PDB file of C-alpha atoms in Angstrom:
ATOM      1  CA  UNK A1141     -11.821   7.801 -46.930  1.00 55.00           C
ATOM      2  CA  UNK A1142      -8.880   6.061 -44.788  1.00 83.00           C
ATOM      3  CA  UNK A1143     -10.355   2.419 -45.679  1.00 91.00           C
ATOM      4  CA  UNK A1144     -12.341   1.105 -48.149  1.00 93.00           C
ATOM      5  CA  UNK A1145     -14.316  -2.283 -48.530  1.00 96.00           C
ATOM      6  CA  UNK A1146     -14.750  -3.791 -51.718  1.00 96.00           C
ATOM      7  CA  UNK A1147     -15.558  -7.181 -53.355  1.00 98.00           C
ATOM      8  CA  UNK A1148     -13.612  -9.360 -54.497  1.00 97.00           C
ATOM      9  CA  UNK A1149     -16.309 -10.807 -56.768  1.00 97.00           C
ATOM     10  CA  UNK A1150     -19.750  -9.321 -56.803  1.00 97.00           C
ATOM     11  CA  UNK A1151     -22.505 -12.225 -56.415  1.00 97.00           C
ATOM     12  CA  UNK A1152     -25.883  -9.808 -55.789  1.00 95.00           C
ATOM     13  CA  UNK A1153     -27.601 -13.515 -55.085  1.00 94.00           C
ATOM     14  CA  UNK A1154     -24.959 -14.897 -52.600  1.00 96.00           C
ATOM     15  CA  UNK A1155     -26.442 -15.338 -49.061  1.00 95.00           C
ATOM     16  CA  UNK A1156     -23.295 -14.229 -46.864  1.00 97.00           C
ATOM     17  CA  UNK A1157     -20.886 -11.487 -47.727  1.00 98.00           C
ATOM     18  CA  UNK A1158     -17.431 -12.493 -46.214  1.00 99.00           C
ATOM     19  CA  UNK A1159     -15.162  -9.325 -45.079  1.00 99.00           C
ATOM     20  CA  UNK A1160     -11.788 -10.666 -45.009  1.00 99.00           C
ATOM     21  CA  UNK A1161      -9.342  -8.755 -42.960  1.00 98.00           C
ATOM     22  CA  UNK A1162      -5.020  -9.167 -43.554  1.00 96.00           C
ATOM     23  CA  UNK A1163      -2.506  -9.406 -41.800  1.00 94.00           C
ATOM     24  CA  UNK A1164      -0.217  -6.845 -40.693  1.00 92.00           C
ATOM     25  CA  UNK A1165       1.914  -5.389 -43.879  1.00 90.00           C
ATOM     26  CA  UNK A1166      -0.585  -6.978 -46.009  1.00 91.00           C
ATOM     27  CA  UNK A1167      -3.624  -5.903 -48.233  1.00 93.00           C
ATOM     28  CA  UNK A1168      -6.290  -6.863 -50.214  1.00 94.00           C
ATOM     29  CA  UNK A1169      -4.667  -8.444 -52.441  1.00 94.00           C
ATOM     30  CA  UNK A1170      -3.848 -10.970 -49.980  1.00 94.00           C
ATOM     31  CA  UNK A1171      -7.457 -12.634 -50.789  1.00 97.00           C
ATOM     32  CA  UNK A1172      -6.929 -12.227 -54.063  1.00 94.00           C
ATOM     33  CA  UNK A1173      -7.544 -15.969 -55.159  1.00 95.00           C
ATOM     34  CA  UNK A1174     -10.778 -16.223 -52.925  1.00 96.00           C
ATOM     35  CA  UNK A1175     -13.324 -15.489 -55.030  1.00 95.00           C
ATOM     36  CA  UNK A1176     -12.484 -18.619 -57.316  1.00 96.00           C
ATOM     37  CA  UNK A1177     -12.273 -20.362 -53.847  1.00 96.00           C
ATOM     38  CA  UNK A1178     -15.253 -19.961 -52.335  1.00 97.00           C
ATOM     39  CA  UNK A1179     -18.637 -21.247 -53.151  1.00 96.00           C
ATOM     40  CA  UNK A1180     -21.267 -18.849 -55.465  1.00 96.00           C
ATOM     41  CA  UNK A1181     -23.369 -18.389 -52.174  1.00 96.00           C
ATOM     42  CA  UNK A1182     -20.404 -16.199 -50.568  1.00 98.00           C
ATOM     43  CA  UNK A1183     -19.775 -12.764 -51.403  1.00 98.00           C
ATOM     44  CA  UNK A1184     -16.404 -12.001 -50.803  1.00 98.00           C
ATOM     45  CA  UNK A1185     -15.187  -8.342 -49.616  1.00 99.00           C
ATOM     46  CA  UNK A1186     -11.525  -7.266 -48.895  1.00 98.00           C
ATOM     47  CA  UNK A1187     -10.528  -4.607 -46.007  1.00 97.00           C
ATOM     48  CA  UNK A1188      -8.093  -2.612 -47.604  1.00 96.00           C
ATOM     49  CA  UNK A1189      -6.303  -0.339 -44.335  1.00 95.00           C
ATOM     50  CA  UNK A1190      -4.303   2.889 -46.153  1.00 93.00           C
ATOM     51  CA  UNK A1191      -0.517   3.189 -47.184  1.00 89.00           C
ATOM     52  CA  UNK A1192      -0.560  -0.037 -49.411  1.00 90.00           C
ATOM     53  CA  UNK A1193      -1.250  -1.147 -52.882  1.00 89.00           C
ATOM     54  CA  UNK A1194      -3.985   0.960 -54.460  1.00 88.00           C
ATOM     55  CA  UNK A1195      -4.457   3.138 -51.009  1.00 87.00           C
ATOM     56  CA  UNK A1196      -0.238   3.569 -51.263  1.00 84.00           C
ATOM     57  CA  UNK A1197       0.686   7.461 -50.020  1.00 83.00           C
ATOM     58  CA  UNK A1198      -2.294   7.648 -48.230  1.00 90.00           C
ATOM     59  CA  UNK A1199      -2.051   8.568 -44.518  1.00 92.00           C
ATOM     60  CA  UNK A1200      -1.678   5.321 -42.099  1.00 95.00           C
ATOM     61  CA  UNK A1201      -3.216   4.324 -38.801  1.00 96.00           C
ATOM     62  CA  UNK A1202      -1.115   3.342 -35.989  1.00 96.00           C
ATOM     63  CA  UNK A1203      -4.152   2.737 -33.170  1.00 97.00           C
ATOM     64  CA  UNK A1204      -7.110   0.792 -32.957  1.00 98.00           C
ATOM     65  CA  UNK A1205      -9.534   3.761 -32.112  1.00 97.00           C
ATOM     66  CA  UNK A1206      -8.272   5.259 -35.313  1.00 97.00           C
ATOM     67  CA  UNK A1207      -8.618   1.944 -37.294  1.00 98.00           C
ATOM     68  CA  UNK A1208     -12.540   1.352 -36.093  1.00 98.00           C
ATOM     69  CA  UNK A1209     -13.003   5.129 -36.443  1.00 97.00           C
ATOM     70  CA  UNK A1210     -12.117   4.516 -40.000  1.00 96.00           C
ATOM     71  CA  UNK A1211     -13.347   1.422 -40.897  1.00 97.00           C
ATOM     72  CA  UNK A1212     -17.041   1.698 -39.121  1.00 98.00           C
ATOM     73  CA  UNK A1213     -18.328   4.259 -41.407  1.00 97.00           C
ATOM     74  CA  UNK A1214     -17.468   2.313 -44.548  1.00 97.00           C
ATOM     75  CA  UNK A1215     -18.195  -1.290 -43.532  1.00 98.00           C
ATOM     76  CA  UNK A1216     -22.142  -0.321 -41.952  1.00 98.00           C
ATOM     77  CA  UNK A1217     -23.929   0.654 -45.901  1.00 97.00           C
ATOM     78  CA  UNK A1218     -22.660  -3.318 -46.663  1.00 97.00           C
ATOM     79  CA  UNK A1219     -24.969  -4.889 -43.948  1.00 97.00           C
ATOM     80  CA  UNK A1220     -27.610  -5.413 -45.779  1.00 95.00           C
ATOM     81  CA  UNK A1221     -27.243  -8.803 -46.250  1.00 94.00           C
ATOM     82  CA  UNK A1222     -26.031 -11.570 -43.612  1.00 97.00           C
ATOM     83  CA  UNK A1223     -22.386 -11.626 -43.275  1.00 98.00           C
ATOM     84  CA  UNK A1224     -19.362 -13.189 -41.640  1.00 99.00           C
ATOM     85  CA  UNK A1225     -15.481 -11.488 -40.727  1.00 99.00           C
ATOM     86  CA  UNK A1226     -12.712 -13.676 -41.104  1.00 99.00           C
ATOM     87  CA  UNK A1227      -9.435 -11.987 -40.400  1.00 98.00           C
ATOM     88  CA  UNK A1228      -5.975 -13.661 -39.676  1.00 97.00           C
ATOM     89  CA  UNK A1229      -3.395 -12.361 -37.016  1.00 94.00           C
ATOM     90  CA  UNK A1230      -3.652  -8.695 -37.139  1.00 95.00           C
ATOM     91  CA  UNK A1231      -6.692  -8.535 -39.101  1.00 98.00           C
ATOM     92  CA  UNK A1232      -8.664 -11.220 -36.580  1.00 98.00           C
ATOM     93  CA  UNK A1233      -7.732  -8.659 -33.921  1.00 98.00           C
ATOM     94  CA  UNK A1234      -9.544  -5.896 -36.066  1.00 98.00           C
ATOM     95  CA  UNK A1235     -12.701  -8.089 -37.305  1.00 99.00           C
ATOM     96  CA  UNK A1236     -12.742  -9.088 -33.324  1.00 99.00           C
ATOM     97  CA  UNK A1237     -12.811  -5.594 -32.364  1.00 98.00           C
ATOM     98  CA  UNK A1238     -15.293  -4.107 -35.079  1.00 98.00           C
ATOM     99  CA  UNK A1239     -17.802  -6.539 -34.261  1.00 99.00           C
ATOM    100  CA  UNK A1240     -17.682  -5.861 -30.725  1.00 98.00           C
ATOM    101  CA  UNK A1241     -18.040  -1.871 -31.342  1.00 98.00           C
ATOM    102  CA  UNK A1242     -21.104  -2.815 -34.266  1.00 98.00           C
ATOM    103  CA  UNK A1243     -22.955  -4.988 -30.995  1.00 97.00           C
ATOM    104  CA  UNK A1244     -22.341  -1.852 -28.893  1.00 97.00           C
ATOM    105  CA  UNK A1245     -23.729   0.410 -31.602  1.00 97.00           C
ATOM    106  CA  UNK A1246     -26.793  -1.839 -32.344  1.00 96.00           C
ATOM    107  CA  UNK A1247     -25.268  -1.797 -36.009  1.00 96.00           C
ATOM    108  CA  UNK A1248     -25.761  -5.773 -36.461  1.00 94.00           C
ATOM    109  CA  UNK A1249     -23.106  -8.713 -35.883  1.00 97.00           C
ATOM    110  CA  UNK A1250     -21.421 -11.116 -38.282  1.00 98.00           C
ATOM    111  CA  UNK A1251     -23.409 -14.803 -37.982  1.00 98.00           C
ATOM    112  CA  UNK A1252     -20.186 -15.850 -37.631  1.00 98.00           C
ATOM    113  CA  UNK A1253     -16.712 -14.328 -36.416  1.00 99.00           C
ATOM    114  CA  UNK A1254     -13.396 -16.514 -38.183  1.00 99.00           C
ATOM    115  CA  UNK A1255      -9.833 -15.427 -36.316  1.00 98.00           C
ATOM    116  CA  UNK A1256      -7.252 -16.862 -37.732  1.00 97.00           C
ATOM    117  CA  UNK A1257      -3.509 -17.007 -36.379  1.00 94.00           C
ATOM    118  CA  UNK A1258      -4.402 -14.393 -34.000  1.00 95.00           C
ATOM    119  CA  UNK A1259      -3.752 -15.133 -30.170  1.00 94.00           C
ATOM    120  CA  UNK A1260      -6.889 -13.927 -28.197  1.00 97.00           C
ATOM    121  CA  UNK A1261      -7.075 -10.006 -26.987  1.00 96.00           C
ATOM    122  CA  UNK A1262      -6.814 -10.647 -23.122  1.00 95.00           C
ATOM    123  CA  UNK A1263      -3.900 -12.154 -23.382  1.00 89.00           C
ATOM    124  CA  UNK A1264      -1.945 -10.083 -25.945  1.00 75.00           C
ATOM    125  CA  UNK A1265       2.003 -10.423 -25.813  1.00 73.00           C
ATOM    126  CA  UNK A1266       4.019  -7.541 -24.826  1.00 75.00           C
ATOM    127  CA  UNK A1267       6.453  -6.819 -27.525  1.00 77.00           C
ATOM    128  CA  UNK A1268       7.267  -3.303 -29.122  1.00 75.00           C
ATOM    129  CA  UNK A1269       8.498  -3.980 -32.708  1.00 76.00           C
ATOM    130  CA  UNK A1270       6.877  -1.242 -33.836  1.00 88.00           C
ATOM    131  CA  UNK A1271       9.262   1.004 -31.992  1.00 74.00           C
ATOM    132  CA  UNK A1272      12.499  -0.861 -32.971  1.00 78.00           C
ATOM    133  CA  UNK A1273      15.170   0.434 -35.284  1.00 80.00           C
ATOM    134  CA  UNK A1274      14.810  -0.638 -39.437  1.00 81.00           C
ATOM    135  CA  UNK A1275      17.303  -2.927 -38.954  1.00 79.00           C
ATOM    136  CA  UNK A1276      15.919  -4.732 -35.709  1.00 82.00           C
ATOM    137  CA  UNK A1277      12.132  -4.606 -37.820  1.00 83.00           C
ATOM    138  CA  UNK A1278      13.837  -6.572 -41.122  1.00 81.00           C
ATOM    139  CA  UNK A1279      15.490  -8.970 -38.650  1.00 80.00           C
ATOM    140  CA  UNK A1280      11.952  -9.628 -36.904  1.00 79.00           C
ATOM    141  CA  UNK A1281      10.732  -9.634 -40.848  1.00 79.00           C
ATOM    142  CA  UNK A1282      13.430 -12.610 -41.319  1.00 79.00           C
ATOM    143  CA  UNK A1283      12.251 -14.514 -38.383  1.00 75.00           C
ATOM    144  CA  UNK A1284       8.870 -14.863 -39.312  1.00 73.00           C
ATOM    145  CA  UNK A1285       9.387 -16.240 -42.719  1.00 65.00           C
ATOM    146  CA  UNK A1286       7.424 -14.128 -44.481  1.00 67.00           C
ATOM    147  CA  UNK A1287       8.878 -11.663 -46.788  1.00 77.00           C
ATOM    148  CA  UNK A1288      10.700 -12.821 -49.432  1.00 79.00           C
ATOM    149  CA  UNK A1289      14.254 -12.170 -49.103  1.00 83.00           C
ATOM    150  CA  UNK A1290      14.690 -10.767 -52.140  1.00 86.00           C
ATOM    151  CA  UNK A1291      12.200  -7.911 -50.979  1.00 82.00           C
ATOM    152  CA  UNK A1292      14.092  -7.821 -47.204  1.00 83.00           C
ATOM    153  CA  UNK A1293      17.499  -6.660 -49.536  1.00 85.00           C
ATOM    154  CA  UNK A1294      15.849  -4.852 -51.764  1.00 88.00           C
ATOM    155  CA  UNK A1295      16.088  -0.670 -50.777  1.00 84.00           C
ATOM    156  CA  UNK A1296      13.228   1.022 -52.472  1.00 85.00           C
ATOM    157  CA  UNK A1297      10.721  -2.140 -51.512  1.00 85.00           C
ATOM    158  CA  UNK A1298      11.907  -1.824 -47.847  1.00 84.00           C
ATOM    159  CA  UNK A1299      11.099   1.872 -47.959  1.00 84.00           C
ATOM    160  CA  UNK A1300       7.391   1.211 -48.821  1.00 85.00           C
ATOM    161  CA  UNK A1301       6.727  -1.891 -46.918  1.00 88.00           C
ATOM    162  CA  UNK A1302       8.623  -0.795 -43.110  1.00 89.00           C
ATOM    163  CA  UNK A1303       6.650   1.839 -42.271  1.00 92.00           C
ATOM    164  CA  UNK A1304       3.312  -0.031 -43.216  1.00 93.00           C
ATOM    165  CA  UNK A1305       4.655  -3.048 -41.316  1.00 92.00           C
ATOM    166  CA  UNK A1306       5.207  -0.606 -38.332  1.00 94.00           C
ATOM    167  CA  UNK A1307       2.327   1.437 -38.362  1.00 95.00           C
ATOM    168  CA  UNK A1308       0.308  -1.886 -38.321  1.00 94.00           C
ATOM    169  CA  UNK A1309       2.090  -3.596 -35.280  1.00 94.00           C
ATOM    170  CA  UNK A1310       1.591  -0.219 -33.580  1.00 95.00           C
ATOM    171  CA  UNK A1311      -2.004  -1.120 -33.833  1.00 96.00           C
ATOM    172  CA  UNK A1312      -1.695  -4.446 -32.353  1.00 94.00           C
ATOM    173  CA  UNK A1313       1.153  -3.713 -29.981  1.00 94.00           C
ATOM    174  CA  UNK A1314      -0.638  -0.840 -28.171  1.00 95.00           C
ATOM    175  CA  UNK A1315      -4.056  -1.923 -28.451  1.00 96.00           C
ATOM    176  CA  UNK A1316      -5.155  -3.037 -24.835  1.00 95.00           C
ATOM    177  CA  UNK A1317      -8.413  -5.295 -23.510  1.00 96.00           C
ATOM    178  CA  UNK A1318     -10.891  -4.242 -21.984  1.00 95.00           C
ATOM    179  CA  UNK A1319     -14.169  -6.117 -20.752  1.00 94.00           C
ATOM    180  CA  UNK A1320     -17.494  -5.366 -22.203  1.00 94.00           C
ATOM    181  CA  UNK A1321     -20.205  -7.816 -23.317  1.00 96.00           C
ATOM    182  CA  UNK A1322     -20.016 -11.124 -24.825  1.00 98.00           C
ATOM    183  CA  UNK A1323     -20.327 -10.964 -28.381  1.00 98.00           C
ATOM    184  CA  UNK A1324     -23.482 -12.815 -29.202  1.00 97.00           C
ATOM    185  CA  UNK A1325     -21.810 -14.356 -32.263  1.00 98.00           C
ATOM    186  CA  UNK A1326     -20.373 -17.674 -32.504  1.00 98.00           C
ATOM    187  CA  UNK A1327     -16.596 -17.831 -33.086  1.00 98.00           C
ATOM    188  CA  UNK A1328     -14.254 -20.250 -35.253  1.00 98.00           C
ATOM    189  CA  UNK A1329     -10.482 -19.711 -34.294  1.00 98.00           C
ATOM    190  CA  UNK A1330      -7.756 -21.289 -36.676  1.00 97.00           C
ATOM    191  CA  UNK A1331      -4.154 -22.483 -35.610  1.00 95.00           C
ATOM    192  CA  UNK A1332      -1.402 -23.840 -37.169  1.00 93.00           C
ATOM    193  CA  UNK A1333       0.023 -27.237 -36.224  1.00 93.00           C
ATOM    194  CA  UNK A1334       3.642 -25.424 -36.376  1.00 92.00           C
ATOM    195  CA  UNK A1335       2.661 -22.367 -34.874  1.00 88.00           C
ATOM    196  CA  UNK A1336       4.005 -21.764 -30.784  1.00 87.00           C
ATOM    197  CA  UNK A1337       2.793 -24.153 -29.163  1.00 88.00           C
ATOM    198  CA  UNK A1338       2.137 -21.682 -25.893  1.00 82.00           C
ATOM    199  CA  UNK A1339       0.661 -19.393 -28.362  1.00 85.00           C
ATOM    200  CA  UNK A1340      -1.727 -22.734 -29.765  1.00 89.00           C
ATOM    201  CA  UNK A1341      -2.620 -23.992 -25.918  1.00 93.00           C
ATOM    202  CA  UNK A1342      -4.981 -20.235 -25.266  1.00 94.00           C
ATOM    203  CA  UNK A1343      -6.660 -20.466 -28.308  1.00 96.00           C
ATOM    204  CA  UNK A1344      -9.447 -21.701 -26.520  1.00 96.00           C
ATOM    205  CA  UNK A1345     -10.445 -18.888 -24.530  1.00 97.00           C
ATOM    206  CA  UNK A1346     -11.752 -16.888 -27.356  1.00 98.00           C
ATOM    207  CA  UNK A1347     -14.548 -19.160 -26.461  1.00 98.00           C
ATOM    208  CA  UNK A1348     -14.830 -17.112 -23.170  1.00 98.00           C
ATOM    209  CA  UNK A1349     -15.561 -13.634 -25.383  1.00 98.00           C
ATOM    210  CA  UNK A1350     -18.876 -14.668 -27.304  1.00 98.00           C
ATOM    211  CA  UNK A1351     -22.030 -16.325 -25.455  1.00 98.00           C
ATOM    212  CA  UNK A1352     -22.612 -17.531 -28.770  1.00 97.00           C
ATOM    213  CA  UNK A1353     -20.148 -20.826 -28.996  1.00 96.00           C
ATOM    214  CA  UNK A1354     -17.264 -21.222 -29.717  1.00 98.00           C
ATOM    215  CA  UNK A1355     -14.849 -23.899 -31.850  1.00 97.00           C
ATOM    216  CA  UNK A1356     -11.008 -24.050 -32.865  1.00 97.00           C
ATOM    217  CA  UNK A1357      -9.754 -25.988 -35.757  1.00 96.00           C
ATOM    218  CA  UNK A1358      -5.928 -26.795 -35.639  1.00 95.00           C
ATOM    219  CA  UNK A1359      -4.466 -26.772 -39.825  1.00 94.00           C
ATOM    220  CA  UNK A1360      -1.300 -27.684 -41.346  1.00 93.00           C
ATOM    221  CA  UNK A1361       1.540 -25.258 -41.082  1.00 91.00           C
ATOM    222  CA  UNK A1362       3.461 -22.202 -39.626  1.00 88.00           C
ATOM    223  CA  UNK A1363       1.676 -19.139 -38.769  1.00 88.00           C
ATOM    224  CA  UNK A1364       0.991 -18.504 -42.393  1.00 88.00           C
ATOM    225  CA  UNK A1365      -1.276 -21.668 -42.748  1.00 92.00           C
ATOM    226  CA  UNK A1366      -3.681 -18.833 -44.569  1.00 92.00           C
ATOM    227  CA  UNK A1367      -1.651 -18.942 -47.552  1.00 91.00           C
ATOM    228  CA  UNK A1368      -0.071 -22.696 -46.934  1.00 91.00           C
ATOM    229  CA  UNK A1369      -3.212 -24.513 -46.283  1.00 94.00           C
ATOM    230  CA  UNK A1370      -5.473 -21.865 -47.859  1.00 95.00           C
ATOM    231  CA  UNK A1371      -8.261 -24.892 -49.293  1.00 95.00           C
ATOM    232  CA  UNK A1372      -8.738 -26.383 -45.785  1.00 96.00           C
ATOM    233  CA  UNK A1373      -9.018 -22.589 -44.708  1.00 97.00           C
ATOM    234  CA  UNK A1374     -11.770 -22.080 -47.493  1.00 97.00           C
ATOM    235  CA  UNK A1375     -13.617 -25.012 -46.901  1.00 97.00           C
ATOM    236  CA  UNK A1376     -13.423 -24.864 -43.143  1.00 96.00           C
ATOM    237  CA  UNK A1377     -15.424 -21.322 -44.025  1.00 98.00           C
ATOM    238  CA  UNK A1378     -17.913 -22.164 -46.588  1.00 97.00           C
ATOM    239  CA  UNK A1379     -18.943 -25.186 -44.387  1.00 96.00           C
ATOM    240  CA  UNK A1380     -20.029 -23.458 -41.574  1.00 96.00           C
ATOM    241  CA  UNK A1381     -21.442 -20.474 -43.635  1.00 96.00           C
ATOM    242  CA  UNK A1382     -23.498 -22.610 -45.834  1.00 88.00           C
ATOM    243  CA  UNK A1383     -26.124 -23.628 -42.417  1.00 69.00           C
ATOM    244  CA  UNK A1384     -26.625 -19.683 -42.676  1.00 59.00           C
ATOM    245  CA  UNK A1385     -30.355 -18.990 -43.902  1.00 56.00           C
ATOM    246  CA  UNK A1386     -30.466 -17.122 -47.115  1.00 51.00           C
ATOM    247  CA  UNK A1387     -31.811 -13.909 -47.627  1.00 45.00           C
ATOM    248  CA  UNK A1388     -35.405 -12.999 -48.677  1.00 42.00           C
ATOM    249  CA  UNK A1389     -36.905 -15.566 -50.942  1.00 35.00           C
ATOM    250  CA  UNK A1390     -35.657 -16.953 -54.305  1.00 35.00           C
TER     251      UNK A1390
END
């Protein structure tokens, strides 16, 4: 298998599995501490993409056909229960794209879609980092404040993390919009206060992809406000999951 889906903390009597989706370069472990975070009525579940921590070696996906390809068989046998996506930056761009190919297959749709950090698909910047030298990649690395710099001069670290880090902005750099049908989902977008502020002023038309409303919620912080201002994240969640009816009787 090229992904796997696992949880975090297994809660058989939780009314909402959450599938939590990183950031490019990142893993599962990246929602490590959400478990403890999140209220007992929340199942957590991590997306783990190949080529990093436990899935190191394995072969990695540079489009978003291949991605959803991937991911769709392994996500569908954990639907048995209500459930949300919440994915930040890269990984609202993949949640944002798997529910829209689970509506098309009839498969079932998150009650609610989270996108965190992640500017909204019709209006996707044009940038090719993916295609840039090692040395132009760890200066883009730098500028987003990030990656420990420690880890940016460290050799045998780079060598693992580059060609992740490429191979996942090659998703999101050559993925492309096309229209298709509202999701019937409600979204909730996240922004940091001290992200771009051009990049901030279109949050709002994520609201134009769902028929099924649409809110954003501005946090404290940089783009990595996940991490940062991870409690107001958490709680911004479990509020809006806990008006989700539970499942079956108890």
């Amino acid at each position: 298998m090229r992904v796997t889906v696992r949880p975090l903390a297994e809660r058989p009597h939780a009314a909402t599995r959450l599938f939590c989706f990183p950031y490019a370069g990142g893993g599962a472990s990246v929602f490590r501490d959400w478990a403890a975070a999140l209220p007992a009525d929340i199942e957590p579940w991590a997306v783990q993409l190949p080529g990093r921590e436990d899935r190191l070696g394995a072969p990695l996906l540079e489009r978003m056909g291949d991605v959803l390809n991937a991911l769709v068989p392994e996500v569908i046998p954990h639907l048995n229960r209500p459930f949300a996506f919440f994915g930040h930056s890269m990984g609202g761009l993949v949640a944002w794209s798997l529910t829209r190919a689970l509506q098309r297959m009839e498969a079932g749709s998150p009650t609610r879609l989270f996108v965190s950090g992640c500017l909204p698909p019709q209006v996707r910047e044009e940038t090719a980092y993916h295609a840039g030298s090692e040395e132009e990649l760890v200066e883009k690395l730098r500028s987003w404040a990030a990656t420990p710099e420690e880890v940016l001069a460290d050799p045998e670290l780079m060598r693992l993390l580059l060609p992740v880090i490429r191979a996942d902005l090659a998703v999101v750099e050559t993925f492309r919009f096309t229209d298709g049908p509202l999701l019937t989902c409600p979204i909730t977008a996240f922004a940091g206060t001290e992200e771009d502020p051009a990049g901030t002023a279109v949050m709002p038309l994520w609201g134009e992809l769902t028929a099924g409303g649409f809110d954003l919620r501005m946090l404290p912080g940089g783009h990595f406000f996940l991490h940062s201002a991870r409690p107001a994240v958490v709680a911004e969640i479990s509020g809006r999951l806990a008006a989700v009816p539970r499942h079956g009787s108890h």
